[in-house]
Amino acid sequence: MQFKLPSRSKWRHKYDQDPATVCSSINYRLQNLSPRLASTFAVNAITNAIRKRPVVHRLYIGASSLGDAGCVRLFDFLASPAGLHCREDLTELFLTKNEIGPQGLLAVAAFLRGNTVLRELCLSGDVVAEFASALSSSRLCTLQILHSSSLGDAFAQVFLPQLAAPYLRELDLSATNMTQATVPILAEYVRSPRCRLERLLCNANSLTLSGARKIVAAVEDNHSLQNVRLDDLHIDDHAVAVATEDRTTGWQRCNRALFIVMERNSTHMTQVKRESLALLRYSRALFLRSETGRTDKGVHTFASLSRRSRNSQSFNTPSPFFDLPAELQQEIISYLAPTLSHQQRMRIVYFAADVTTLFHANRQSIGIRGLKKQRETLVKASFGRRSPSQQGQPSEGSWRPPMWWECHCSTDRQPFCRCLRRWKREMMDIWLTQVACNAYEHRLS
């Protein structure tokens, strides 16, 4: 949905036909108003658009003249009962080029803290230090900090050491004016177990060739990164580079080394995900019983699982597998998932043995309200013009579906539902993160 003051501009947004999206368009009349008045017009238009939509999955409100005060008002509205439906459904939020100040960014951090629905955030401005702790308590998957050349090394030296977001998969710090002084902090973060990123973008900074080499060396110790971009501004000391080796050759070697590491990580990640899902199926069949299988202290042990399965009345004849010693059982399990570490295999087994982890057992708590609302609203929604035969069919959309989302396509259409495929990927990523199988554990193998 598009909101704007009447103007002669015919510019249209790519999300203009998405009924689950509230998006802004560049309105040149607002630029002639005072910042305070423009902010008031913008936030009123946004909140009115949200009120009219029963479901809002994406707020694409970049360059909408929000300003600092407007951003605070917007997130106050989202925290109110009138905006609660948007807060519970919102999975993508874009806030770039709005001249948001410290107070507005604090409001964004408060919205992000503990948020388990929002998956993608794009913003610009002088990001505050509190943002790292809020990010670490959320399930945000993608963070893009764009058009923020005023951040520099001071921001990275405060933000990266505090960043410990297990669900974060993509971090874009392009054009944030980072220099070689940030390289040690960035390399330390990449090496640390706090980094579970799959994509790291640091383009258009001044990390220099020597700094890029140090980052590549750190990536070699990381087993989750599959896409790293270090396209530099190339403003390092040219004389020094020429004295040691040809500059172009140096960057080519650096990129080749980075490509080899990313290919290795991509291969390992594919194997880890495939074997994790396969082991979950085997473990469900072997160890899942009506009891939770926990000890008195609430902690799983493999010996207790094996003993419980051997003594279970679920089988007329218990499987001979449970007559084997626990050590031999674990050895057999290791052949089912050889790429995983022992700790990863045991976490999957413990998860599979717990009856409370079955998906249908949690559906009541996920949000029946959301399931009903999805059924009642998106079935009626239309993405652009649709033929009469398509009227009333659920729309796929292009957003990241929240956890409560449910596909209502017919059985023959579900294999082609893009939104269903995205939802399955989201749920698989959440599960892999919960059992810490979203990266290859080289040191523990």
Coordinates of C-alpha atoms in Angstrom, one line a residue:
M1 CA 0.0 0.0 0.0
Q2 CA 1.3 3.5 -0.9
F3 CA 0.8 6.6 1.1
K4 CA 1.6 10.1 0.0
L5 CA 0.3 13.6 -0.2
P6 CA -1.3 14.5 -3.6
S7 CA 1.4 15.4 -6.1
R8 CA 2.2 15.2 -9.8
S9 CA 4.8 12.5 -9.3
K10 CA 4.0 9.2 -11.1
W11 CA 6.8 7.3 -9.4
R12 CA 5.6 3.9 -8.2
H13 CA 7.2 1.6 -5.7
K14 CA 8.0 -2.1 -6.5
Y15 CA 5.9 -3.1 -3.4
D16 CA 3.0 -0.8 -4.5
Q17 CA 0.6 -3.8 -5.2
D18 CA 1.4 -5.7 -2.1
P19 CA -1.6 -5.6 0.3
A20 CA 0.6 -6.6 3.3
T21 CA 3.0 -3.8 2.8
V22 CA 2.9 -0.2 3.8
C23 CA 5.4 1.7 1.8
S24 CA 6.2 5.4 1.1
S25 CA 7.1 7.1 -2.1
I26 CA 9.4 10.1 -2.5
N27 CA 7.2 13.1 -2.1
Y28 CA 8.9 16.3 -3.1
R29 CA 6.3 18.5 -1.6
L30 CA 7.3 17.4 1.9
Q31 CA 10.9 18.6 1.2
N32 CA 9.5 22.2 1.0
L33 CA 8.1 22.0 4.5
S34 CA 9.8 22.4 7.8
P35 CA 11.3 19.2 9.1
R36 CA 8.9 19.2 12.1
L37 CA 5.8 19.6 9.9
A38 CA 7.1 17.1 7.3
S39 CA 7.7 14.6 10.1
T40 CA 4.1 15.1 11.4
F41 CA 2.6 14.6 7.9
A42 CA 4.7 11.5 7.4
V43 CA 4.0 9.7 10.7
N44 CA 0.3 10.4 10.4
A45 CA 0.2 9.0 6.9
I46 CA 2.1 5.9 8.0
T47 CA -0.1 5.2 11.1
N48 CA -3.3 5.8 9.1
A49 CA -2.1 3.3 6.5
I50 CA -1.3 0.7 9.2
R51 CA -4.8 1.1 10.8
K52 CA -6.5 0.4 7.4
R53 CA -4.6 -2.8 6.9
P54 CA -5.6 -5.9 8.9
V55 CA -2.2 -7.5 8.2
V56 CA 1.1 -5.6 7.8
H57 CA 4.2 -7.7 7.2
R58 CA 6.4 -5.1 5.7
L59 CA 7.0 -1.4 6.5
Y60 CA 9.0 0.1 3.6
I61 CA 9.3 3.7 4.7
G62 CA 12.7 4.9 3.6
A63 CA 13.1 8.6 2.6
S64 CA 9.7 9.4 4.1
S65 CA 10.9 12.5 6.1
L66 CA 10.2 10.8 9.5
G67 CA 13.0 12.5 11.4
D68 CA 13.9 11.7 15.0
A69 CA 10.6 12.8 16.6
G70 CA 8.5 11.1 13.9
C71 CA 10.4 7.8 14.5
V72 CA 9.7 8.0 18.2
R73 CA 6.0 8.6 17.5
L74 CA 5.8 5.7 15.1
F75 CA 7.2 3.2 17.5
D76 CA 5.1 4.6 20.3
F77 CA 2.1 3.8 18.1
L78 CA 3.4 0.3 17.4
A79 CA 3.6 -0.3 21.1
S80 CA 0.1 0.9 21.7
P81 CA -3.1 -1.3 21.4
A82 CA -3.9 0.3 18.0
G83 CA -0.6 -0.8 16.5
L84 CA -0.3 -4.2 18.2
H85 CA -1.5 -6.1 15.2
C86 CA 1.3 -4.6 13.1
R87 CA 3.9 -5.4 15.8
E88 CA 2.9 -9.0 16.0
D89 CA 2.9 -9.5 12.2
L90 CA 5.8 -7.2 11.1
T91 CA 8.7 -9.2 9.6
E92 CA 10.5 -6.6 7.5
L93 CA 11.3 -3.0 8.4
F94 CA 13.1 -0.4 6.2
L95 CA 14.0 3.0 7.7
T96 CA 16.8 4.4 5.6
K97 CA 17.3 8.1 4.7
N98 CA 15.0 9.4 7.4
E99 CA 17.5 11.5 9.4
I100 CA 16.8 9.5 12.5
G101 CA 18.7 10.7 15.6
P102 CA 19.6 9.0 18.9
Q103 CA 16.1 9.2 20.4
G104 CA 14.6 7.5 17.3
L105 CA 17.2 4.8 17.2
L106 CA 16.6 4.1 20.9
A107 CA 12.9 3.6 20.0
V108 CA 14.0 1.2 17.3
A109 CA 16.2 -0.7 19.8
A110 CA 13.3 -0.9 22.2
F111 CA 11.1 -2.3 19.5
L112 CA 13.7 -4.8 18.5
R113 CA 14.5 -6.0 22.1
G114 CA 13.0 -9.5 22.6
N115 CA 11.2 -9.3 19.2
T116 CA 10.8 -12.9 17.8
V117 CA 8.8 -11.8 14.7
L118 CA 11.0 -9.2 12.9
R119 CA 13.5 -10.9 10.6
E120 CA 14.9 -8.0 8.5
L121 CA 15.9 -4.5 9.4
C122 CA 17.4 -1.8 7.3
L123 CA 18.3 1.6 8.8
S124 CA 20.7 4.5 8.7
G125 CA 22.0 6.9 11.2
D126 CA 24.3 7.0 14.2
V127 CA 23.4 3.6 15.6
V128 CA 23.5 3.7 19.5
A129 CA 25.5 1.3 21.6
E130 CA 22.3 -0.1 23.1
F131 CA 21.4 -1.5 19.7
A132 CA 23.8 -4.5 20.1
S133 CA 22.1 -5.8 23.2
A134 CA 18.7 -5.4 21.7
L135 CA 19.8 -7.2 18.6
S136 CA 21.2 -10.1 20.6
S137 CA 17.9 -10.7 22.3
S138 CA 15.9 -10.8 19.0
R139 CA 15.5 -13.2 16.1
L140 CA 16.6 -10.7 13.5
C141 CA 18.0 -12.5 10.5
T142 CA 19.2 -9.6 8.3
L143 CA 20.7 -6.2 9.5
Q144 CA 21.7 -3.5 7.0
I145 CA 23.2 -0.3 8.2
L146 CA 23.3 1.9 5.1
H147 CA 24.1 5.5 4.3
S148 CA 25.8 6.0 7.6
S149 CA 29.3 7.3 6.8
S150 CA 29.3 9.2 10.1
L151 CA 29.6 6.0 12.1
G152 CA 33.3 5.2 11.5
D153 CA 35.7 3.1 13.6
A154 CA 34.2 4.3 17.0
F155 CA 30.9 2.6 16.2
A156 CA 32.5 -0.7 15.1
Q157 CA 34.7 -0.8 18.2
V158 CA 31.7 -0.5 20.5
F159 CA 29.1 -2.5 18.4
L160 CA 31.0 -5.6 17.3
P161 CA 32.4 -6.7 20.8
Q162 CA 28.8 -6.6 22.2
L163 CA 27.2 -8.4 19.2
A164 CA 26.1 -11.9 20.1
A165 CA 23.0 -12.5 18.0
P166 CA 22.6 -16.3 17.3
Y167 CA 19.9 -15.8 14.7
L168 CA 21.7 -13.1 12.7
R169 CA 22.7 -14.4 9.2
E170 CA 23.5 -11.2 7.3
L171 CA 25.3 -8.1 8.4
D172 CA 25.8 -5.2 6.0
L173 CA 28.2 -2.5 7.2
S174 CA 28.9 -1.1 3.7
A175 CA 29.9 2.6 3.4
T176 CA 30.1 3.1 7.2
N177 CA 33.6 4.8 7.0
M178 CA 35.5 1.9 8.7
T179 CA 39.3 2.1 8.3
Q180 CA 42.2 -0.3 9.1
A181 CA 41.7 0.5 12.8
T182 CA 38.5 -1.6 12.8
V183 CA 40.2 -4.6 11.3
P184 CA 41.4 -6.3 14.6
I185 CA 37.9 -5.9 16.1
L186 CA 36.2 -7.2 13.0
A187 CA 38.6 -10.2 12.7
E188 CA 38.1 -11.0 16.4
Y189 CA 34.3 -11.0 15.9
V190 CA 34.6 -13.3 12.8
R191 CA 36.8 -15.8 14.7
S192 CA 34.6 -15.8 17.8
P193 CA 31.7 -18.3 18.4
R194 CA 29.4 -15.3 18.6
C195 CA 29.6 -15.0 14.8
R196 CA 27.0 -17.2 13.1
L197 CA 26.8 -15.0 10.0
E198 CA 26.4 -16.5 6.6
R199 CA 26.8 -13.2 4.7
L200 CA 29.1 -10.2 5.7
L201 CA 29.3 -7.1 3.6
C202 CA 31.9 -4.4 4.2
N203 CA 32.0 -2.7 0.8
A204 CA 33.0 0.9 0.2
N205 CA 35.1 1.2 3.4
S206 CA 38.9 1.8 3.8
L207 CA 40.0 -1.5 5.3
T208 CA 43.1 -1.5 3.0
L209 CA 44.7 -4.6 1.4
S210 CA 46.6 -5.6 4.5
G211 CA 43.4 -5.3 6.5
A212 CA 41.5 -7.4 4.0
R213 CA 44.2 -10.2 4.3
K214 CA 43.8 -10.2 8.1
I215 CA 40.0 -10.5 7.7
V216 CA 40.4 -13.4 5.2
A217 CA 42.7 -15.1 7.7
A218 CA 40.0 -14.8 10.3
V219 CA 37.4 -16.1 7.9
E220 CA 39.5 -19.3 7.5
D221 CA 38.7 -20.0 11.2
N222 CA 35.0 -19.4 10.7
H223 CA 32.8 -22.2 9.4
S224 CA 29.5 -20.4 8.8
L225 CA 30.4 -17.5 6.4
Q226 CA 29.5 -18.2 2.8
N227 CA 29.5 -14.8 1.3
V228 CA 32.0 -12.1 2.3
R229 CA 32.4 -8.8 0.4
L230 CA 35.4 -6.6 1.0
D231 CA 35.3 -4.3 -2.0
D232 CA 37.6 -1.5 -0.7
L233 CA 37.7 2.2 -1.6
H234 CA 41.5 1.6 -2.3
I235 CA 42.7 4.7 -0.6
D236 CA 45.5 3.0 1.3
D237 CA 49.1 4.0 0.8
H238 CA 49.8 3.3 -2.8
A239 CA 53.5 3.7 -2.5
V240 CA 53.7 1.0 0.1
A241 CA 51.6 -1.4 -1.9
V242 CA 53.7 -0.9 -5.0
A243 CA 56.9 -1.4 -3.0
T244 CA 55.9 -4.8 -1.9
E245 CA 53.8 -6.2 -4.7
D246 CA 51.5 -5.2 -7.5
R247 CA 48.3 -3.9 -6.0
T248 CA 46.0 -5.6 -8.4
T249 CA 47.7 -8.9 -8.0
G250 CA 47.5 -8.6 -4.2
W251 CA 43.7 -8.1 -4.3
Q252 CA 43.3 -10.9 -6.8
R253 CA 45.1 -13.3 -4.5
C254 CA 43.1 -12.1 -1.5
N255 CA 39.8 -12.7 -3.4
R256 CA 40.9 -16.1 -4.5
A257 CA 41.8 -17.2 -1.0
L258 CA 38.5 -15.8 0.2
F259 CA 36.6 -17.7 -2.5
I260 CA 38.2 -21.0 -1.5
V261 CA 37.2 -20.6 2.1
M262 CA 33.7 -19.6 1.2
E263 CA 33.3 -22.7 -1.0
R264 CA 34.6 -24.9 1.9
N265 CA 32.1 -23.3 4.3
S266 CA 29.2 -23.6 1.8
T267 CA 29.9 -27.3 1.3
H268 CA 30.1 -28.0 5.0
M269 CA 27.0 -26.0 5.7
T270 CA 25.0 -28.0 3.1
Q271 CA 26.2 -31.3 4.7
V272 CA 25.5 -30.1 8.2
K273 CA 21.9 -29.1 7.4
R274 CA 21.2 -32.2 5.4
E275 CA 22.6 -34.6 8.1
S276 CA 20.9 -32.7 10.9
L277 CA 17.5 -33.1 9.4
A278 CA 18.1 -36.8 8.6
L279 CA 19.3 -37.5 12.1
L280 CA 16.2 -35.8 13.5
R281 CA 14.0 -38.2 11.6
Y282 CA 16.0 -41.2 12.8
S283 CA 16.1 -40.0 16.4
R284 CA 12.4 -39.3 16.4
A285 CA 11.7 -42.9 15.4
L286 CA 14.2 -44.4 17.9
F287 CA 13.9 -42.2 21.0
L288 CA 10.6 -40.3 21.0
R289 CA 8.3 -41.6 23.8
S290 CA 5.4 -40.1 25.7
E291 CA 7.7 -39.2 28.6
T292 CA 10.0 -36.2 28.3
G293 CA 13.1 -38.3 29.1
R294 CA 14.7 -35.8 31.5
T295 CA 16.4 -36.5 34.7
D296 CA 15.3 -35.1 38.0
K297 CA 17.4 -32.0 37.4
G298 CA 15.7 -31.5 34.0
V299 CA 18.7 -32.4 31.9
H300 CA 18.9 -35.0 29.2
T301 CA 21.4 -37.8 29.4
F302 CA 22.0 -40.3 26.7
A303 CA 22.0 -43.2 29.2
S304 CA 18.5 -42.2 30.5
L305 CA 17.2 -42.0 26.9
S306 CA 18.6 -45.4 26.0
R307 CA 17.3 -47.0 29.3
R308 CA 13.8 -45.5 28.9
S309 CA 13.5 -46.6 25.2
R310 CA 14.7 -50.2 26.2
N311 CA 12.0 -50.4 28.9
S312 CA 9.3 -48.6 27.0
Q313 CA 6.0 -50.4 26.4
S314 CA 5.6 -48.7 23.0
F315 CA 7.1 -51.7 21.3
N316 CA 5.8 -55.2 21.6
T317 CA 9.5 -56.3 21.2
P318 CA 12.0 -53.6 22.0
S319 CA 14.5 -52.9 19.3
P320 CA 17.8 -54.8 19.6
F321 CA 19.5 -51.5 19.2
F322 CA 18.9 -50.6 22.8
D323 CA 20.5 -53.9 24.0
L324 CA 23.8 -52.5 22.9
P325 CA 26.0 -50.5 25.2
A326 CA 25.4 -46.7 25.2
E327 CA 28.9 -46.1 23.8
L328 CA 28.2 -48.4 20.8
Q329 CA 24.8 -46.8 20.2
Q330 CA 26.5 -43.4 20.0
E331 CA 29.0 -44.8 17.6
I332 CA 26.3 -46.1 15.3
I333 CA 24.5 -42.7 15.5
S334 CA 27.8 -41.0 14.4
Y335 CA 27.7 -43.0 11.1
L336 CA 24.2 -41.5 10.4
A337 CA 25.7 -37.9 10.6
P338 CA 29.5 -38.1 10.2
T339 CA 29.9 -34.4 9.5
L340 CA 28.3 -33.3 12.8
S341 CA 30.3 -33.1 16.0
H342 CA 29.4 -35.4 18.9
Q343 CA 27.9 -32.5 20.8
Q344 CA 25.7 -31.5 17.8
R345 CA 24.5 -35.1 17.4
M346 CA 23.6 -35.4 21.1
R347 CA 21.7 -32.1 21.0
I348 CA 19.6 -33.4 18.1
V349 CA 18.9 -36.7 19.9
Y350 CA 17.8 -34.9 23.0
F351 CA 15.6 -32.6 21.0
A352 CA 14.0 -35.5 19.1
A353 CA 13.4 -37.5 22.4
D354 CA 11.4 -34.6 24.0
V355 CA 7.7 -35.0 23.2
T356 CA 7.1 -31.3 24.0
T357 CA 9.2 -30.3 20.9
L358 CA 6.6 -31.7 18.5
F359 CA 5.3 -28.9 16.3
H360 CA 1.6 -29.6 16.8
A361 CA 2.1 -29.4 20.6
N362 CA 3.2 -25.7 20.2
R363 CA 0.7 -24.5 17.7
Q364 CA -1.7 -23.3 20.3
S365 CA 0.9 -21.0 21.8
I366 CA 2.3 -19.8 18.5
G367 CA -0.9 -17.7 18.0
I368 CA -4.3 -18.9 16.9
R369 CA -5.2 -15.3 16.6
G370 CA -2.6 -15.0 13.8
L371 CA -3.8 -18.1 12.1
K372 CA -7.4 -17.0 12.0
K373 CA -6.4 -13.5 10.9
Q374 CA -4.2 -14.9 8.1
R375 CA -7.1 -17.1 6.9
E376 CA -9.6 -14.2 7.0
T377 CA -7.5 -11.4 5.4
L378 CA -4.9 -12.7 3.0
V379 CA -7.4 -15.0 1.3
K380 CA -9.3 -11.8 0.4
A381 CA -6.2 -9.8 -0.5
S382 CA -5.0 -9.5 -4.1
F383 CA -1.5 -8.7 -5.3
G384 CA -2.1 -6.7 -8.4
R385 CA -4.8 -7.6 -11.0
R386 CA -6.0 -11.2 -10.9
S387 CA -8.1 -13.2 -13.2
P388 CA -11.7 -14.2 -12.1
S389 CA -10.5 -17.7 -11.6
Q390 CA -7.9 -16.5 -9.1
Q391 CA -10.3 -14.5 -6.9
G392 CA -10.4 -15.8 -3.4
Q393 CA -7.2 -17.7 -3.6
P394 CA -4.5 -17.1 -1.0
S395 CA -1.8 -14.7 -2.2
E396 CA 1.8 -15.6 -1.8
G397 CA 3.3 -12.2 -1.2
S398 CA 7.0 -11.5 -1.2
W399 CA 7.6 -11.0 2.5
R400 CA 9.2 -13.3 5.1
P401 CA 6.3 -15.1 6.7
P402 CA 6.0 -15.0 10.5
M403 CA 6.0 -18.2 12.6
W404 CA 2.2 -18.3 12.9
W405 CA 1.7 -18.2 9.2
E406 CA -0.1 -21.1 7.6
C407 CA -0.4 -21.9 3.9
H408 CA -4.0 -22.2 2.6
C409 CA -3.1 -23.1 -1.0
S410 CA -4.7 -26.2 -2.4
T411 CA -2.7 -29.4 -2.2
D412 CA -1.7 -29.3 -5.8
R413 CA -0.6 -25.7 -5.6
Q414 CA 1.5 -26.0 -2.4
P415 CA 4.7 -27.3 -4.2
F416 CA 4.7 -24.0 -6.1
C417 CA 3.9 -21.7 -3.2
R418 CA 7.0 -19.5 -2.8
C419 CA 5.8 -18.2 0.6
L420 CA 5.5 -21.7 1.9
R421 CA 9.0 -22.5 0.8
R422 CA 10.3 -19.3 2.6
W423 CA 8.3 -20.3 5.7
K424 CA 9.9 -23.7 5.7
R425 CA 13.4 -22.2 5.4
E426 CA 12.7 -19.8 8.3
M427 CA 11.4 -22.6 10.5
M428 CA 14.4 -24.8 9.6
D429 CA 16.9 -22.0 10.4
I430 CA 15.2 -21.4 13.8
W431 CA 15.4 -25.1 14.7
L432 CA 19.1 -25.4 13.5
T433 CA 19.9 -22.4 15.7
Q434 CA 18.1 -23.9 18.7
V435 CA 20.2 -27.1 18.5
A436 CA 23.4 -25.1 17.5
C437 CA 23.7 -27.0 14.2
N438 CA 23.8 -23.9 12.0
A439 CA 27.5 -24.2 11.5
Y440 CA 30.2 -26.8 11.0
E441 CA 32.0 -27.4 14.4
H442 CA 35.5 -28.2 13.2
R443 CA 37.2 -28.1 16.6
L444 CA 34.7 -30.3 18.3
S445 CA 34.7 -33.0 15.6

